[in-house]
Coordinates of C-alpha atoms and ligand atoms in Angstrom, one line a residue:
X1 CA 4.5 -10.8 5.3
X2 CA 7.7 -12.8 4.9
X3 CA 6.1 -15.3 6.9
X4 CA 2.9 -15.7 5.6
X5 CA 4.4 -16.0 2.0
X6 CA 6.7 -18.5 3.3
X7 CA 4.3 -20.9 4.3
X8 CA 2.9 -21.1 0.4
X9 CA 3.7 -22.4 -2.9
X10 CA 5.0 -18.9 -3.6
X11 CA 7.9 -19.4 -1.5
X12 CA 8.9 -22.5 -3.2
X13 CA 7.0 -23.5 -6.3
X14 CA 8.4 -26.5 -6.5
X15 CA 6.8 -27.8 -2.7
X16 CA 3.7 -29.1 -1.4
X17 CA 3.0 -26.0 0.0
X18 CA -0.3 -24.5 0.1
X19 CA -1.4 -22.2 -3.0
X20 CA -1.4 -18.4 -2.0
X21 CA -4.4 -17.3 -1.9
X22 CA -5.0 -13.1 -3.0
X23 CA -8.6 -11.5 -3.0
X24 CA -10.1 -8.5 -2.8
X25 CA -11.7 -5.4 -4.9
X26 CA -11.2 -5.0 -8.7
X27 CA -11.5 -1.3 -7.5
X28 CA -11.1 0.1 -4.0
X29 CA -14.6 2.7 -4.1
X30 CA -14.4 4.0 0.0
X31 CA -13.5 3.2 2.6
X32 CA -16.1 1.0 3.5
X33 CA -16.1 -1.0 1.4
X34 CA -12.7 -1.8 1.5
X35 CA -12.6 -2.6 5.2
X36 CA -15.6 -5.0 4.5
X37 CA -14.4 -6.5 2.0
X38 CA -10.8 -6.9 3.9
X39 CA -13.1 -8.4 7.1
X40 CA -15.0 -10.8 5.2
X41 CA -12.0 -11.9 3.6
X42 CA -10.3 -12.0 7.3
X43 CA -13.0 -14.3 8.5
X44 CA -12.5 -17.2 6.2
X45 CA -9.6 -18.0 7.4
X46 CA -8.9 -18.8 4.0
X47 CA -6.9 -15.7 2.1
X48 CA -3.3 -14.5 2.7
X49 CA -2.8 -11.3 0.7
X50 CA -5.7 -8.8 0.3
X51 CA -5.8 -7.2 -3.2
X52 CA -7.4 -3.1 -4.3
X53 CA -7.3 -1.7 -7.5
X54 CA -6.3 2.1 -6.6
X55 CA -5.4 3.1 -10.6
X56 CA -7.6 1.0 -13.1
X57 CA -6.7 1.5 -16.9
X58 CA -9.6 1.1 -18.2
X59 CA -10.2 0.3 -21.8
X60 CA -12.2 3.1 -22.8
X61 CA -12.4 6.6 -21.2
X62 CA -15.6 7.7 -19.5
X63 CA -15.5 5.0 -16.8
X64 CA -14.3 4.7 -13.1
X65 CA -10.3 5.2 -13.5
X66 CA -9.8 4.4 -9.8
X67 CA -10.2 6.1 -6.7
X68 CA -6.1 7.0 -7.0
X69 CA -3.7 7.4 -3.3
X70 CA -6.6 8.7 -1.3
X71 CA -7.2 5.0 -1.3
X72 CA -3.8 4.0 -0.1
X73 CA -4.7 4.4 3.8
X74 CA -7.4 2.5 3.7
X75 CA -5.4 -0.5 3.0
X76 CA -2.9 0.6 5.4
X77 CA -6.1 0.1 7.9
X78 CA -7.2 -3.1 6.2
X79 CA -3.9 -4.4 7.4
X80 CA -3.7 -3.4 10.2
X81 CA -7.5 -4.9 11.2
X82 CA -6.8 -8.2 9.3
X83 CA -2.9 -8.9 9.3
X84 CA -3.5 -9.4 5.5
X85 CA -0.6 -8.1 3.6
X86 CA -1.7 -5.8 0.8
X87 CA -1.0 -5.8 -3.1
X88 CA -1.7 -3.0 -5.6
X89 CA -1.6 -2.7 -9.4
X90 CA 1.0 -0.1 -10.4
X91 CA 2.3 1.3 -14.1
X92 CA 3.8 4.1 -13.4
X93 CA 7.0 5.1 -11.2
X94 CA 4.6 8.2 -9.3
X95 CA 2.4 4.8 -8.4
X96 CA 5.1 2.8 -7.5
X97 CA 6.5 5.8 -5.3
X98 CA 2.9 6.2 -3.9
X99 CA 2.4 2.4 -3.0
X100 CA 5.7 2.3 -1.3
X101 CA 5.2 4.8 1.0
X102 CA 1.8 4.0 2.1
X103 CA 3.5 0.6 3.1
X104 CA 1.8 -1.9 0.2
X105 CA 3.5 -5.5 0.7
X106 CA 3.5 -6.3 -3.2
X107 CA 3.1 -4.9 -6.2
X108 CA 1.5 -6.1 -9.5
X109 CA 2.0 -5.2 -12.9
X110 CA -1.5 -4.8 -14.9
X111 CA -1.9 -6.8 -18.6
X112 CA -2.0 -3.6 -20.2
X113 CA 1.2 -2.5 -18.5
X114 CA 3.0 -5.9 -19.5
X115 CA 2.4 -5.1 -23.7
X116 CA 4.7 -1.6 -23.0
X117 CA 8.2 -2.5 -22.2
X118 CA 8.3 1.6 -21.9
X119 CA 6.2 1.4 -18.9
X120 CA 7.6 -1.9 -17.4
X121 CA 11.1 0.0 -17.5
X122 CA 9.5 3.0 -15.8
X123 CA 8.1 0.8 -13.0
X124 CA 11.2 -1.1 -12.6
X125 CA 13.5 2.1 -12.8
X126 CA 11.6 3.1 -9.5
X127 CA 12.1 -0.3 -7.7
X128 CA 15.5 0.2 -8.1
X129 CA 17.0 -0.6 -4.4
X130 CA 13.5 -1.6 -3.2
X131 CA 12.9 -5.1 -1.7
X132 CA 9.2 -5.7 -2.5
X133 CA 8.0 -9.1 -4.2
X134 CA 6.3 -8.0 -7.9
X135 CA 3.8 -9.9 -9.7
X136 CA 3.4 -9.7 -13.5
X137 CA 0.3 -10.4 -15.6
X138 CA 0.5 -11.9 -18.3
X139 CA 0.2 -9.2 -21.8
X140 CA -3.0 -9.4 -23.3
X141 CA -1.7 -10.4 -26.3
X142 CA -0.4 -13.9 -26.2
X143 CA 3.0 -13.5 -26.5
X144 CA 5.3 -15.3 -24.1
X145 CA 8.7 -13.5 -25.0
X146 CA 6.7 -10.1 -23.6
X147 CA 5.4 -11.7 -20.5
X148 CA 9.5 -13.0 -19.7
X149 CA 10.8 -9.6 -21.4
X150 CA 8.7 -7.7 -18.4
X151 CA 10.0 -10.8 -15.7
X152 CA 13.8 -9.7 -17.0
X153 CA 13.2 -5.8 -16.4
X154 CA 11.7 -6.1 -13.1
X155 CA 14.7 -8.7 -12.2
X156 CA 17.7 -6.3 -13.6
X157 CA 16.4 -3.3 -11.6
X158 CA 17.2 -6.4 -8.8
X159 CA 14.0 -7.3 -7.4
X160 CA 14.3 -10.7 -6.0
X161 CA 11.2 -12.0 -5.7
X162 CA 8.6 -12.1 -9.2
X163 CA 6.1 -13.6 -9.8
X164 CA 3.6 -14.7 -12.7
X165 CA 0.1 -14.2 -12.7
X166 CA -2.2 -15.9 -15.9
X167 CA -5.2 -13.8 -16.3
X168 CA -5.8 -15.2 -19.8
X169 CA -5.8 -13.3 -23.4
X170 CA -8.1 -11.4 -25.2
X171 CA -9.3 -11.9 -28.4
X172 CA -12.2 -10.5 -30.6
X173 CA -15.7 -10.8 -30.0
X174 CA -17.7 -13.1 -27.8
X175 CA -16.1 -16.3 -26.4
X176 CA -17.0 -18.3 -23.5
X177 CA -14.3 -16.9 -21.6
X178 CA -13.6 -12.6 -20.9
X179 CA -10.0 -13.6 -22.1
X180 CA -9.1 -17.1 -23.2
X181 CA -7.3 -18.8 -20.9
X182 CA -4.8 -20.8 -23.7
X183 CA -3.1 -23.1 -20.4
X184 CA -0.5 -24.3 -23.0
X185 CA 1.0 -20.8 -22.9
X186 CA 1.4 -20.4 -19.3
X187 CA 2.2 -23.9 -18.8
X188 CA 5.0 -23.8 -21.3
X189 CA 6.4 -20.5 -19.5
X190 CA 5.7 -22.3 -16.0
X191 CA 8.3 -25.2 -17.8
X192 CA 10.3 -22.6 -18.7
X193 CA 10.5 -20.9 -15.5
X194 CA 10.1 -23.0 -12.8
X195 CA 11.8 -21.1 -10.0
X196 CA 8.8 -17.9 -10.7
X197 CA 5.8 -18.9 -9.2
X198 CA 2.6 -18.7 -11.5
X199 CA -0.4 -17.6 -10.2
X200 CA -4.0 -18.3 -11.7
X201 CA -6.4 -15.1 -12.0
X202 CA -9.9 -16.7 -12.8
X203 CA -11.9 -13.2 -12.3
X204 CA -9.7 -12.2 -15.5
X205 CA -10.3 -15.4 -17.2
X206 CA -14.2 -15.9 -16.5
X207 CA -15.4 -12.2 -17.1
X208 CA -18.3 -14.0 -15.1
X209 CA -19.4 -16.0 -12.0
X210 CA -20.7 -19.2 -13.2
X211 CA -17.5 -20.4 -14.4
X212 CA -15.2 -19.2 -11.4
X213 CA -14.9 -22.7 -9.6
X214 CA -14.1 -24.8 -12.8
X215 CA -11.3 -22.4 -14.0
X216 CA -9.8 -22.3 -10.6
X217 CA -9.7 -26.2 -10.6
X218 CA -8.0 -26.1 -13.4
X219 CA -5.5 -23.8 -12.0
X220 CA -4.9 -26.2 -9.4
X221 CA -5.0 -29.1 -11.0
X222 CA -2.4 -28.1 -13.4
X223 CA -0.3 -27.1 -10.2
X224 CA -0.4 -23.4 -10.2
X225 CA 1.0 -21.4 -6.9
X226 CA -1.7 -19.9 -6.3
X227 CA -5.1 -17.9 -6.8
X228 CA -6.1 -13.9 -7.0
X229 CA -10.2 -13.7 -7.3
X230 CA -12.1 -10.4 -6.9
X231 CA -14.4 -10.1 -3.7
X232 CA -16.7 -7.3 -3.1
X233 CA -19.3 -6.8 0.1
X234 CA -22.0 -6.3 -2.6
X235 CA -20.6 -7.1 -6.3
X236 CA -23.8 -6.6 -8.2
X237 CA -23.1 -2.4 -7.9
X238 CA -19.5 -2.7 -7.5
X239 CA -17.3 -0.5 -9.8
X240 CA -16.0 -1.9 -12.3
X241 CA -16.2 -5.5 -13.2
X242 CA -18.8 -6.4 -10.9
X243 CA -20.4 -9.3 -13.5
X244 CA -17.4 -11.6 -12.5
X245 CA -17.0 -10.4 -8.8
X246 CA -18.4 -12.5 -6.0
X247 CA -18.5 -11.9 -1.8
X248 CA -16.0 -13.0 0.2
X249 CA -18.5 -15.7 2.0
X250 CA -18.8 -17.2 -1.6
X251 CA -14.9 -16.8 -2.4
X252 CA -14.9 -19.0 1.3
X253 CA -16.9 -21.6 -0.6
X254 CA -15.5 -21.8 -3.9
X255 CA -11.8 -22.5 -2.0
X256 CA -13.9 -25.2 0.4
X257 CA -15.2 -27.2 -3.0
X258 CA -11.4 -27.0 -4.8
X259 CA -10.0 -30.6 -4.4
X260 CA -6.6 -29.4 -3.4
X261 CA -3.7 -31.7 -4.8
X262 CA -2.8 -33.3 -1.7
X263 CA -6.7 -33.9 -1.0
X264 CA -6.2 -36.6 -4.1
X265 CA -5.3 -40.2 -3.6
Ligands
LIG301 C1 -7.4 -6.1 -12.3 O1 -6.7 -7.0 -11.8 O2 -8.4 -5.6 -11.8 C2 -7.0 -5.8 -13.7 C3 -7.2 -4.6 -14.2 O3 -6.6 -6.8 -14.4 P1 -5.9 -7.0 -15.8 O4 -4.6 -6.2 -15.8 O5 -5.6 -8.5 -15.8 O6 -6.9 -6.6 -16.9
LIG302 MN1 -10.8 -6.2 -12.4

């Protein structure tokens, strides 16, 4: 994994490196589907960490809460199939202990997870002593000094590597975007912070297809590290949010119609 982080802007947001690309499932369903996914994704060529939603928090009760560890081993076998590191959302210490020993390469920290500095400290009591690399979304509130208060948390319990990830903000009632992206925010925090690498998450962002390859542009042209899209084998009946999820083959093209930064003259 080490090496395959180390050839991207992850490593060293300050280089040309290329932007780390993570994709996969909003939710891992079965096993199936995950290994699908994972192969799809595999045959690009294109993706460097594969992603699986095993605990979702959902906003309202009712709906698909995840499919929980049993899900675990199927990434384990994704892995092992692809090469592709693996990443899972965690927000609590019993997920952090699961993810761990089932092997996941990197954990993230969910936006709902990122407003409770209760929770953050839970997650980062149990990483105490651990070398993994943690993402953190972004709150869905727009408030900066929660997004770094979580960064801090996760570093003091002396995890070396963090990272940002902007999945945008939400805000009342319809709007063009599922949660607005506000760039200034992020960007001001990426100014901040230049040594954490911030990663753009356009599924988050979008809420919907049509506007996935103009909000990753942005990302990019606005230098972001890197990209984490949801993929699904067949995202019309996937899950949960299956409106803004999009196959792997179509993730393939979306990245093959980015004008990278170096690609500009
Ligand atoms: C997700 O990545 O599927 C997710 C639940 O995202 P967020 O925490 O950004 O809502
Ligand atoms: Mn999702």
């Amino acid at each position: 994994m080490e090496q395959i982080l180390a050839k991207t802007k992850f490593a060293d947001p300050a280089s040309d490196k290329k932007p780390l690309i993570i994709s996969g499932p909003c939710s891992a369903e079965t096993e199936e589907q995950v290994l699908a996914t994972a192969l799809a994704l595999a045959k690009t060529g294109k993706v460097d960490v594969l992603r699986a939603g095993i605990w979702k928090p959902r906003t309202r009760p009712g709906s698909f809460e995840g499919i929980g560890p049993k899900g675990l081993p199927w990434l384990q076998k994704a892995k092992e199939l692809t090469g592709m590191p693996t990443t899972v959302e965690v927000a609590t210490a019993k997920q952090v202990e699961d993810a761990l020993h089932f092997g996941v390469d990197i954990l993230w920290i969910g936006a709902r997870t990122t407003v409770n500095p209760f929770s953050v400290q839970d997650v980062a009591d149990a990483l105490r002593g651990v070398k993994i690399p943690v993402l953190i979304k972004n709150p869905i509130n727009p408030d900066l000094e929660l997004w770094i208060g979580a960064v801090e948390r996760i570093q003091k319990a002396g995890i070396e590597k963090v990272g940002l990830i902007h999945r945008g903000f939400s805000s009342y009632g319809n709007t063009d975007y599922r949660n607005a992206p506000m760039w200034h925010l992020a960007i001001e925090l990426k100014r901040r912070h230049p040594e954490l690498p911030m990663i753009c998450d356009p599924s988050h962002i979008s809420g919907r297809r049509d506007i996935l390859q103009a909000v990753s542009q942005e990302a990019i042209d606005l230098d972001y590290d890197g990209l984490m899209v949801e993929t699904h084998v067949d995202p019309d009946n996937a899950w949960s949010d299956a409106k803004q999820q999009i196959t792997p083959e179509k993730f393939g093209e979306l990245l093959d119609n980015i004008t990278w930064r170096h690609e500009r003259t």
